[in-house]
PDB file of C-alpha atoms in Angstrom:
ATOM      1  CA  MET A   1     -20.065   6.263 -10.159  1.00 70.00           C
ATOM      2  CA  THR A   2     -17.787   6.572  -7.516  1.00 75.00           C
ATOM      3  CA  LYS A   3     -14.248   7.217  -8.576  1.00 81.00           C
ATOM      4  CA  LEU A   4     -11.192   6.239  -6.044  1.00 86.00           C
ATOM      5  CA  GLU A   5      -7.821   7.854  -6.557  1.00 91.00           C
ATOM      6  CA  PHE A   6      -4.562   7.367  -4.903  1.00 92.00           C
ATOM      7  CA  ILE A   7      -2.296  10.087  -4.148  1.00 93.00           C
ATOM      8  CA  GLU A   8       1.125  10.035  -3.252  1.00 92.00           C
ATOM      9  CA  LEU A   9       2.509  12.644  -1.473  1.00 90.00           C
ATOM     10  CA  ASN A  10       6.377  14.557  -2.378  1.00 91.00           C
ATOM     11  CA  HIS A  11       8.050  17.625  -1.488  1.00 90.00           C
ATOM     12  CA  GLU A  12       5.946  18.668  -4.522  1.00 89.00           C
ATOM     13  CA  LEU A  13       2.279  17.981  -3.806  1.00 85.00           C
ATOM     14  CA  LEU A  14       2.857  19.026   0.094  1.00 86.00           C
ATOM     15  CA  GLU A  15       3.258  22.107  -0.658  1.00 81.00           C
ATOM     16  CA  GLY A  16       0.264  22.147  -2.668  1.00 77.00           C
ATOM     17  CA  MET A  17      -2.441  19.987  -0.900  1.00 78.00           C
ATOM     18  CA  GLY A  18      -1.062  19.331   2.369  1.00 79.00           C
ATOM     19  CA  SER A  19      -1.071  16.079   4.653  1.00 85.00           C
ATOM     20  CA  TYR A  20      -4.493  15.158   6.230  1.00 78.00           C
ATOM     21  CA  CYS A  21      -4.520  15.598   9.962  1.00 84.00           C
ATOM     22  CA  LEU A  22      -4.855  18.368  11.530  1.00 75.00           C
ATOM     23  CA  ARG A  23      -6.025  20.270   7.780  1.00 77.00           C
ATOM     24  CA  SER A  24      -8.296  21.774   8.915  1.00 68.00           C
ATOM     25  CA  LYS A  25      -5.757  24.367  10.820  1.00 81.00           C
ATOM     26  CA  LYS A  26      -3.187  24.441   8.236  1.00 83.00           C
ATOM     27  CA  ASN A  27      -1.590  27.721  10.173  1.00 83.00           C
ATOM     28  CA  SER A  28      -1.406  25.866  13.891  1.00 89.00           C
ATOM     29  CA  LYS A  29       2.476  24.686  14.635  1.00 92.00           C
ATOM     30  CA  GLY A  30       2.048  21.186  14.768  1.00 91.00           C
ATOM     31  CA  TYR A  31       0.255  21.618  11.329  1.00 91.00           C
ATOM     32  CA  ARG A  32       3.498  23.100   9.821  1.00 92.00           C
ATOM     33  CA  GLN A  33       5.848  20.891  12.002  1.00 93.00           C
ATOM     34  CA  LYS A  34       4.482  17.909  10.745  1.00 93.00           C
ATOM     35  CA  ASN A  35       4.322  18.704   7.300  1.00 92.00           C
ATOM     36  CA  LYS A  36       8.488  19.908   7.642  1.00 92.00           C
ATOM     37  CA  TRP A  37       9.252  16.691   8.888  1.00 93.00           C
ATOM     38  CA  LEU A  38       7.454  15.239   6.238  1.00 93.00           C
ATOM     39  CA  GLN A  39      10.065  17.244   4.005  1.00 93.00           C
ATOM     40  CA  ASN A  40      12.608  16.208   5.530  1.00 92.00           C
ATOM     41  CA  SER A  41      11.529  12.097   5.338  1.00 95.00           C
ATOM     42  CA  PHE A  42      10.707  12.734   2.014  1.00 94.00           C
ATOM     43  CA  ASP A  43      13.930  11.623   1.522  1.00 93.00           C
ATOM     44  CA  GLU A  44      14.975   8.706   3.051  1.00 94.00           C
ATOM     45  CA  GLY A  45      11.878   7.404   1.918  1.00 94.00           C
ATOM     46  CA  LEU A  46       8.970   7.429   3.467  1.00 96.00           C
ATOM     47  CA  LYS A  47       5.656   7.209   1.655  1.00 97.00           C
ATOM     48  CA  TYR A  48       2.425   9.418   2.618  1.00 96.00           C
ATOM     49  CA  VAL A  49      -0.392   7.861   0.359  1.00 95.00           C
ATOM     50  CA  GLN A  50      -4.079  10.077   0.216  1.00 93.00           C
ATOM     51  CA  ILE A  51      -6.884   7.967  -0.636  1.00 93.00           C
ATOM     52  CA  PHE A  52      -9.367  10.470  -2.575  1.00 91.00           C
ATOM     53  CA  LYS A  53     -12.971   9.276  -3.517  1.00 90.00           C
ATOM     54  CA  ASN A  54     -14.854  12.075  -6.380  1.00 89.00           C
ATOM     55  CA  ASN A  55     -11.672  14.037  -5.528  1.00 85.00           C
ATOM     56  CA  LYS A  56     -12.531  14.091  -1.446  1.00 87.00           C
ATOM     57  CA  GLN A  57      -9.665  12.929   0.882  1.00 88.00           C
ATOM     58  CA  VAL A  58     -11.172   9.510   3.016  1.00 90.00           C
ATOM     59  CA  GLY A  59      -8.121   8.209   4.032  1.00 92.00           C
ATOM     60  CA  PHE A  60      -4.209   8.450   4.238  1.00 95.00           C
ATOM     61  CA  ILE A  61      -1.169   5.528   5.038  1.00 96.00           C
ATOM     62  CA  GLU A  62       2.022   6.976   6.466  1.00 97.00           C
ATOM     63  CA  TYR A  63       4.949   4.454   6.078  1.00 98.00           C
ATOM     64  CA  THR A  64       8.529   3.869   5.663  1.00 98.00           C
ATOM     65  CA  ALA A  65      11.729   1.966   6.349  1.00 98.00           C
ATOM     66  CA  ALA A  66      12.324   0.331   9.544  1.00 97.00           C
ATOM     67  CA  GLU A  67      15.011   1.963  10.062  1.00 96.00           C
ATOM     68  CA  TYR A  68      14.277   4.879   9.456  1.00 97.00           C
ATOM     69  CA  SER A  69      10.578   4.951  11.673  1.00 97.00           C
ATOM     70  CA  SER A  70       9.255   6.713  14.500  1.00 97.00           C
ATOM     71  CA  ARG A  71       8.269   3.479  16.829  1.00 98.00           C
ATOM     72  CA  VAL A  72      10.704   1.466  18.797  1.00 98.00           C
ATOM     73  CA  VAL A  73      10.970  -1.949  16.881  1.00 98.00           C
ATOM     74  CA  TYR A  74      13.634  -3.912  15.470  1.00 98.00           C
ATOM     75  CA  ALA A  75      12.488  -4.710  11.931  1.00 97.00           C
ATOM     76  CA  LYS A  76      15.455  -4.668  10.028  1.00 96.00           C
ATOM     77  CA  GLY A  77      14.238  -5.308   6.401  1.00 97.00           C
ATOM     78  CA  PHE A  78      10.386  -4.332   6.755  1.00 98.00           C
ATOM     79  CA  LEU A  79       8.676  -1.613   6.373  1.00 98.00           C
ATOM     80  CA  VAL A  80       6.776   0.039   9.134  1.00 98.00           C
ATOM     81  CA  ILE A  81       3.020   1.627   8.933  1.00 98.00           C
ATOM     82  CA  HIS A  82       3.001   4.902  11.280  1.00 97.00           C
ATOM     83  CA  CYS A  83      -0.599   5.959  10.296  1.00 96.00           C
ATOM     84  CA  LEU A  84      -4.119   4.672   9.259  1.00 96.00           C
ATOM     85  CA  TRP A  85      -6.666   6.550   9.103  1.00 93.00           C
ATOM     86  CA  VAL A  86     -10.443   6.632   7.292  1.00 93.00           C
ATOM     87  CA  SER A  87     -13.232   8.502   7.334  1.00 89.00           C
ATOM     88  CA  GLU A  88     -15.309   6.105   6.067  1.00 83.00           C
ATOM     89  CA  ILE A  89     -15.832   2.569   7.436  1.00 84.00           C
ATOM     90  CA  GLY A  90     -16.608  -0.453   5.984  1.00 87.00           C
ATOM     91  CA  GLN A  91     -16.258   0.533   2.136  1.00 90.00           C
ATOM     92  CA  GLY A  92     -12.603  -1.040   1.969  1.00 92.00           C
ATOM     93  CA  TYR A  93     -10.465   2.139   2.231  1.00 94.00           C
ATOM     94  CA  GLY A  94      -8.386   0.622   4.747  1.00 95.00           C
ATOM     95  CA  THR A  95      -8.213  -2.355   3.258  1.00 96.00           C
ATOM     96  CA  GLN A  96      -7.056  -0.654  -0.408  1.00 95.00           C
ATOM     97  CA  LEU A  97      -4.398   1.848   1.717  1.00 97.00           C
ATOM     98  CA  ILE A  98      -2.474  -1.761   3.330  1.00 97.00           C
ATOM     99  CA  GLN A  99      -2.384  -3.890   0.144  1.00 96.00           C
ATOM    100  CA  LYS A 100      -0.524  -0.838  -1.374  1.00 96.00           C
ATOM    101  CA  CYS A 101       2.102  -1.053   1.239  1.00 97.00           C
ATOM    102  CA  LEU A 102       2.004  -4.602   1.085  1.00 98.00           C
ATOM    103  CA  THR A 103       2.591  -4.056  -2.655  1.00 97.00           C
ATOM    104  CA  ASP A 104       5.436  -1.720  -2.263  1.00 97.00           C
ATOM    105  CA  ALA A 105       7.443  -4.208   0.581  1.00 97.00           C
ATOM    106  CA  LYS A 106       7.289  -6.283  -2.418  1.00 97.00           C
ATOM    107  CA  ARG A 107       8.039  -4.199  -4.493  1.00 97.00           C
ATOM    108  CA  LEU A 108      11.375  -2.753  -2.328  1.00 96.00           C
ATOM    109  CA  ALA A 109      12.425  -6.985  -1.693  1.00 96.00           C
ATOM    110  CA  LYS A 110      11.699  -6.428   1.655  1.00 97.00           C
ATOM    111  CA  LYS A 111      10.339  -9.125   3.878  1.00 97.00           C
ATOM    112  CA  GLY A 112       6.984  -7.458   4.991  1.00 97.00           C
ATOM    113  CA  VAL A 113       5.392  -4.708   7.082  1.00 98.00           C
ATOM    114  CA  VAL A 114       5.100  -4.279  10.663  1.00 98.00           C
ATOM    115  CA  VAL A 115       2.740  -1.783  12.871  1.00 98.00           C
ATOM    116  CA  VAL A 116       2.925  -1.201  16.532  1.00 98.00           C
ATOM    117  CA  THR A 117      -1.087  -0.772  18.100  1.00 97.00           C
ATOM    118  CA  ASN A 118      -2.641  -0.311  21.246  1.00 97.00           C
ATOM    119  CA  SER A 119      -6.282  -0.581  21.731  1.00 94.00           C
ATOM    120  CA  THR A 120      -6.445   1.970  24.683  1.00 92.00           C
ATOM    121  CA  THR A 121      -6.139   4.485  21.722  1.00 90.00           C
ATOM    122  CA  SER A 122      -6.568   6.066  18.692  1.00 88.00           C
ATOM    123  CA  TRP A 123      -3.559   7.387  18.687  1.00 90.00           C
ATOM    124  CA  THR A 124      -2.353   3.729  16.871  1.00 93.00           C
ATOM    125  CA  PRO A 125      -4.129   2.392  13.953  1.00 93.00           C
ATOM    126  CA  SER A 126      -7.032  -0.344  14.731  1.00 93.00           C
ATOM    127  CA  LYS A 127      -5.389  -3.988  14.705  1.00 96.00           C
ATOM    128  CA  GLU A 128      -9.194  -5.647  13.319  1.00 96.00           C
ATOM    129  CA  ILE A 129      -8.271  -4.475  10.396  1.00 96.00           C
ATOM    130  CA  PHE A 130      -4.693  -5.935  10.154  1.00 97.00           C
ATOM    131  CA  PHE A 131      -5.916  -8.958  11.446  1.00 97.00           C
ATOM    132  CA  LYS A 132      -8.230  -9.375   8.263  1.00 97.00           C
ATOM    133  CA  ASN A 133      -5.848  -8.620   6.162  1.00 97.00           C
ATOM    134  CA  ASN A 134      -3.392 -11.143   8.055  1.00 97.00           C
ATOM    135  CA  PHE A 135      -0.912  -9.928  10.070  1.00 98.00           C
ATOM    136  CA  GLN A 136      -0.272 -11.582  13.124  1.00 97.00           C
ATOM    137  CA  CYS A 137       0.443 -10.382  16.360  1.00 97.00           C
ATOM    138  CA  ILE A 138       4.744 -11.841  17.265  1.00 97.00           C
ATOM    139  CA  ASP A 139       5.529  -9.047  20.806  1.00 98.00           C
ATOM    140  CA  LYS A 140       3.877  -7.450  23.384  1.00 98.00           C
ATOM    141  CA  ALA A 141       4.854  -4.666  25.277  1.00 98.00           C
ATOM    142  CA  PRO A 142       4.109  -2.739  28.613  1.00 97.00           C
ATOM    143  CA  TYR A 143       1.033  -0.195  28.544  1.00 96.00           C
ATOM    144  CA  GLY A 144      -0.533  -2.277  25.972  1.00 96.00           C
ATOM    145  CA  PHE A 145       1.497  -2.220  23.063  1.00 98.00           C
ATOM    146  CA  GLU A 146       1.787  -4.913  20.229  1.00 98.00           C
ATOM    147  CA  LEU A 147       3.861  -5.277  17.111  1.00 98.00           C
ATOM    148  CA  LEU A 148       1.922  -6.902  13.863  1.00 98.00           C
ATOM    149  CA  VAL A 149       3.594  -8.625  11.681  1.00 98.00           C
ATOM    150  CA  TYR A 150       2.798  -9.523   7.719  1.00 98.00           C
ATOM    151  CA  SER A 151       6.114 -11.576   6.800  1.00 97.00           C
ATOM    152  CA  PHE A 152       6.421 -12.557   2.881  1.00 96.00           C
ATOM    153  CA  ASN A 153       8.831 -15.745   4.570  1.00 92.00           C
ATOM    154  CA  GLU A 154       8.327 -17.290   8.304  1.00 83.00           C
ATOM    155  CA  GLU A 155      11.883 -18.324   7.562  1.00 85.00           C
ATOM    156  CA  PHE A 156      12.888 -14.481   8.191  1.00 85.00           C
ATOM    157  CA  GLU A 157      14.161 -13.147  11.337  1.00 89.00           C
ATOM    158  CA  GLN A 158      11.178 -11.492  12.737  1.00 93.00           C
ATOM    159  CA  PRO A 159      10.470  -8.334  14.210  1.00 97.00           C
ATOM    160  CA  TYR A 160      10.575  -7.204  18.393  1.00 98.00           C
ATOM    161  CA  PHE A 161      10.010  -4.682  20.617  1.00 98.00           C
ATOM    162  CA  PRO A 162      12.845  -3.736  22.771  1.00 97.00           C
ATOM    163  CA  THR A 163      12.875  -4.933  26.655  1.00 96.00           C
ATOM    164  CA  ASP A 164      14.364  -2.509  28.907  1.00 97.00           C
ATOM    165  CA  TRP A 165      11.393  -0.822  29.149  1.00 97.00           C
ATOM    166  CA  ASP A 166      11.727  -0.510  32.916  1.00 96.00           C
ATOM    167  CA  GLU A 167      15.171   1.219  33.218  1.00 96.00           C
ATOM    168  CA  ARG A 168      13.885   3.886  30.269  1.00 96.00           C
ATOM    169  CA  ILE A 169      11.389   4.872  32.452  1.00 97.00           C
ATOM    170  CA  ASN A 170      13.553   5.161  35.687  1.00 96.00           C
ATOM    171  CA  ARG A 171      15.690   7.602  33.824  1.00 94.00           C
ATOM    172  CA  TYR A 172      13.318  10.425  34.623  1.00 95.00           C
ATOM    173  CA  ASN A 173      11.822  11.639  37.749  1.00 94.00           C
ATOM    174  CA  GLN A 174      10.620  15.646  36.587  1.00 96.00           C
ATOM    175  CA  LEU A 175       8.079  15.885  34.645  1.00 98.00           C
ATOM    176  CA  THR A 176       9.720  14.985  31.483  1.00 98.00           C
ATOM    177  CA  ILE A 177       8.272  15.453  28.108  1.00 98.00           C
ATOM    178  CA  LEU A 178       9.962  13.295  25.023  1.00 98.00           C
ATOM    179  CA  ARG A 179       8.670  14.249  21.922  1.00 97.00           C
ATOM    180  CA  SER A 180       8.771  14.426  17.850  1.00 95.00           C
ATOM    181  CA  PHE A 181       7.275  16.101  14.937  1.00 93.00           C
ATOM    182  CA  GLN A 182       5.729  12.667  13.191  1.00 94.00           C
ATOM    183  CA  CYS A 183       2.131  13.266  14.520  1.00 93.00           C
ATOM    184  CA  PRO A 184       1.146  17.333  13.820  1.00 93.00           C
ATOM    185  CA  TYR A 185      -1.198  16.490  17.142  1.00 94.00           C
ATOM    186  CA  VAL A 186       2.025  16.063  19.739  1.00 95.00           C
ATOM    187  CA  GLU A 187       2.257  19.962  20.451  1.00 95.00           C
ATOM    188  CA  VAL A 188      -1.353  20.690  21.199  1.00 95.00           C
ATOM    189  CA  ALA A 189      -1.012  17.641  22.963  1.00 97.00           C
ATOM    190  CA  THR A 190       2.356  18.727  25.007  1.00 97.00           C
ATOM    191  CA  GLU A 191       0.740  21.891  25.869  1.00 97.00           C
ATOM    192  CA  ASN A 192      -2.286  20.743  27.470  1.00 98.00           C
ATOM    193  CA  ILE A 193       0.671  18.669  29.957  1.00 98.00           C
ATOM    194  CA  VAL A 194       2.844  21.800  30.114  1.00 98.00           C
ATOM    195  CA  SER A 195      -0.973  23.566  31.131  1.00 98.00           C
ATOM    196  CA  GLY A 196      -1.359  21.176  33.474  1.00 97.00           C
ATOM    197  CA  ALA A 197       1.808  21.143  35.094  1.00 97.00           C
ATOM    198  CA  MET A 198       1.543  25.191  35.772  1.00 97.00           C
ATOM    199  CA  GLN A 199      -1.747  24.993  37.946  1.00 97.00           C
ATOM    200  CA  LEU A 200       0.329  22.641  40.224  1.00 97.00           C
ATOM    201  CA  ASP A 201       3.221  24.285  39.823  1.00 96.00           C
ATOM    202  CA  LEU A 202       5.536  21.910  38.208  1.00 96.00           C
ATOM    203  CA  PRO A 203       8.797  22.614  36.551  1.00 97.00           C
ATOM    204  CA  VAL A 204       8.583  20.567  32.528  1.00 97.00           C
ATOM    205  CA  GLU A 205      10.948  19.128  30.509  1.00 97.00           C
ATOM    206  CA  VAL A 206      11.109  18.865  27.186  1.00 97.00           C
ATOM    207  CA  ILE A 207      13.116  16.814  25.192  1.00 97.00           C
ATOM    208  CA  ASP A 208      12.841  16.849  21.340  1.00 96.00           C
ATOM    209  CA  LEU A 209      14.304  13.994  19.740  1.00 95.00           C
ATOM    210  CA  SER A 210      16.531  14.506  16.804  1.00 88.00           C
ATOM    211  CA  GLY A 211      15.982  11.435  14.649  1.00 90.00           C
ATOM    212  CA  ARG A 212      15.470   7.037  14.982  1.00 95.00           C
ATOM    213  CA  GLU A 213      18.819   6.717  17.431  1.00 95.00           C
ATOM    214  CA  GLU A 214      17.453   9.212  20.042  1.00 96.00           C
ATOM    215  CA  ILE A 215      13.546   7.365  19.361  1.00 97.00           C
ATOM    216  CA  MET A 216      15.150   3.582  20.214  1.00 97.00           C
ATOM    217  CA  THR A 217      17.106   4.786  22.631  1.00 96.00           C
ATOM    218  CA  LEU A 218      15.202   7.286  24.788  1.00 96.00           C
ATOM    219  CA  SER A 219      11.611   6.630  24.067  1.00 97.00           C
ATOM    220  CA  PRO A 220       9.565   4.606  27.303  1.00 97.00           C
ATOM    221  CA  THR A 221       7.707   2.934  24.349  1.00 97.00           C
ATOM    222  CA  PRO A 222       7.220   1.521  21.626  1.00 98.00           C
ATOM    223  CA  TYR A 223       4.749   5.076  20.486  1.00 97.00           C
ATOM    224  CA  GLY A 224       8.451   6.282  20.427  1.00 96.00           C
ATOM    225  CA  ILE A 225       6.952  10.043  19.508  1.00 95.00           C
ATOM    226  CA  PHE A 226       4.992  10.887  22.563  1.00 97.00           C
ATOM    227  CA  SER A 227       5.964   9.989  25.924  1.00 97.00           C
ATOM    228  CA  VAL A 228       5.450  11.982  29.118  1.00 98.00           C
ATOM    229  CA  ILE A 229       6.741  10.589  32.443  1.00 98.00           C
ATOM    230  CA  TYR A 230       7.144  11.592  35.755  1.00 97.00           C
ATOM    231  CA  LYS A 231       8.521  10.433  39.157  1.00 96.00           C
ATOM    232  CA  ALA A 232       9.374   7.343  36.762  1.00 96.00           C
ATOM    233  CA  GLN A 233       5.742   6.442  35.792  1.00 97.00           C
ATOM    234  CA  LEU A 234       4.228   6.732  32.107  1.00 97.00           C
ATOM    235  CA  VAL A 235       1.746   9.202  32.559  1.00 97.00           C
ATOM    236  CA  THR A 236       0.929   9.522  28.700  1.00 97.00           C
ATOM    237  CA  PHE A 237       1.504   8.515  25.308  1.00 96.00           C
ATOM    238  CA  HIS A 238      -1.471  10.687  23.922  1.00 95.00           C
ATOM    239  CA  ARG A 239      -2.548  13.322  24.099  1.00 95.00           C
ATOM    240  CA  LEU A 240      -5.135  14.453  27.896  1.00 96.00           C
ATOM    241  CA  THR A 241      -7.224  17.213  28.235  1.00 97.00           C
ATOM    242  CA  VAL A 242      -5.917  19.522  30.637  1.00 98.00           C
ATOM    243  CA  ARG A 243      -8.325  18.561  33.403  1.00 97.00           C
ATOM    244  CA  SER A 244      -6.526  14.853  32.746  1.00 97.00           C
ATOM    245  CA  VAL A 245      -3.394  15.709  33.044  1.00 97.00           C
ATOM    246  CA  VAL A 246      -3.895  17.927  36.239  1.00 97.00           C
ATOM    247  CA  LYS A 247      -5.628  14.566  37.994  1.00 96.00           C
ATOM    248  CA  LYS A 248      -2.810  11.919  36.536  1.00 96.00           C
ATOM    249  CA  LEU A 249      -0.096  14.342  38.173  1.00 96.00           C
ATOM    250  CA  LYS A 250      -2.135  14.736  41.393  1.00 95.00           C
ATOM    251  CA  GLU A 251      -2.319  11.087  41.773  1.00 94.00           C
ATOM    252  CA  LEU A 252       1.436  10.496  41.348  1.00 91.00           C
ATOM    253  CA  ARG A 253       2.205  13.951  44.017  1.00 83.00           C
TER     254      ARG A 253
END
């Protein structure tokens, strides 16, 4: 008989269980940074819910109030889903996790729930599962980003993306990495950029974004937590292999 269990992490459980992503490398710098980020974020109301099947982790969802979110979206009064991932598709786990978020949003008297998606990468949740759960696309941004929303009342002011993306990216000419540690893979993504740049003798500036205000002001994409810019061009907002880094940078030289 299948036993499903939802476990919401808190300070104590995180120390014992750890988070989901990169859990096979618990001694890695990226994993430790993620857990430190989570410990700080729990106090802001962030929810990190894992789903277990017969005591085995099979997925998780992470969400928080828009006022504390790492995504570049104006969504006052909404919850923002950062991540949704399951190891077994077709079992309904993703839908159950989304419904858990929607239930929390109603309990907290929120206006609804939003999520940022991008079909060009697996670094954002897949939009199909959200359409299946009656989310609607209400805004788009450069580089393939879409804003999906589940609003509890159509009369509410709807969330939206900023529109000054060109202005944001034009600030950077030198090879620059903007990052936050909401995702544990940001560290290895950074290392690959630095390694590729070293092969081309390019200096790299790394800017650690200290919180939502900086993310909302400086990020050149809605993803918020990882951006690489060179000569006012977006190199990537997700992890690349060192070989891909070198290729992209050569194209922009």
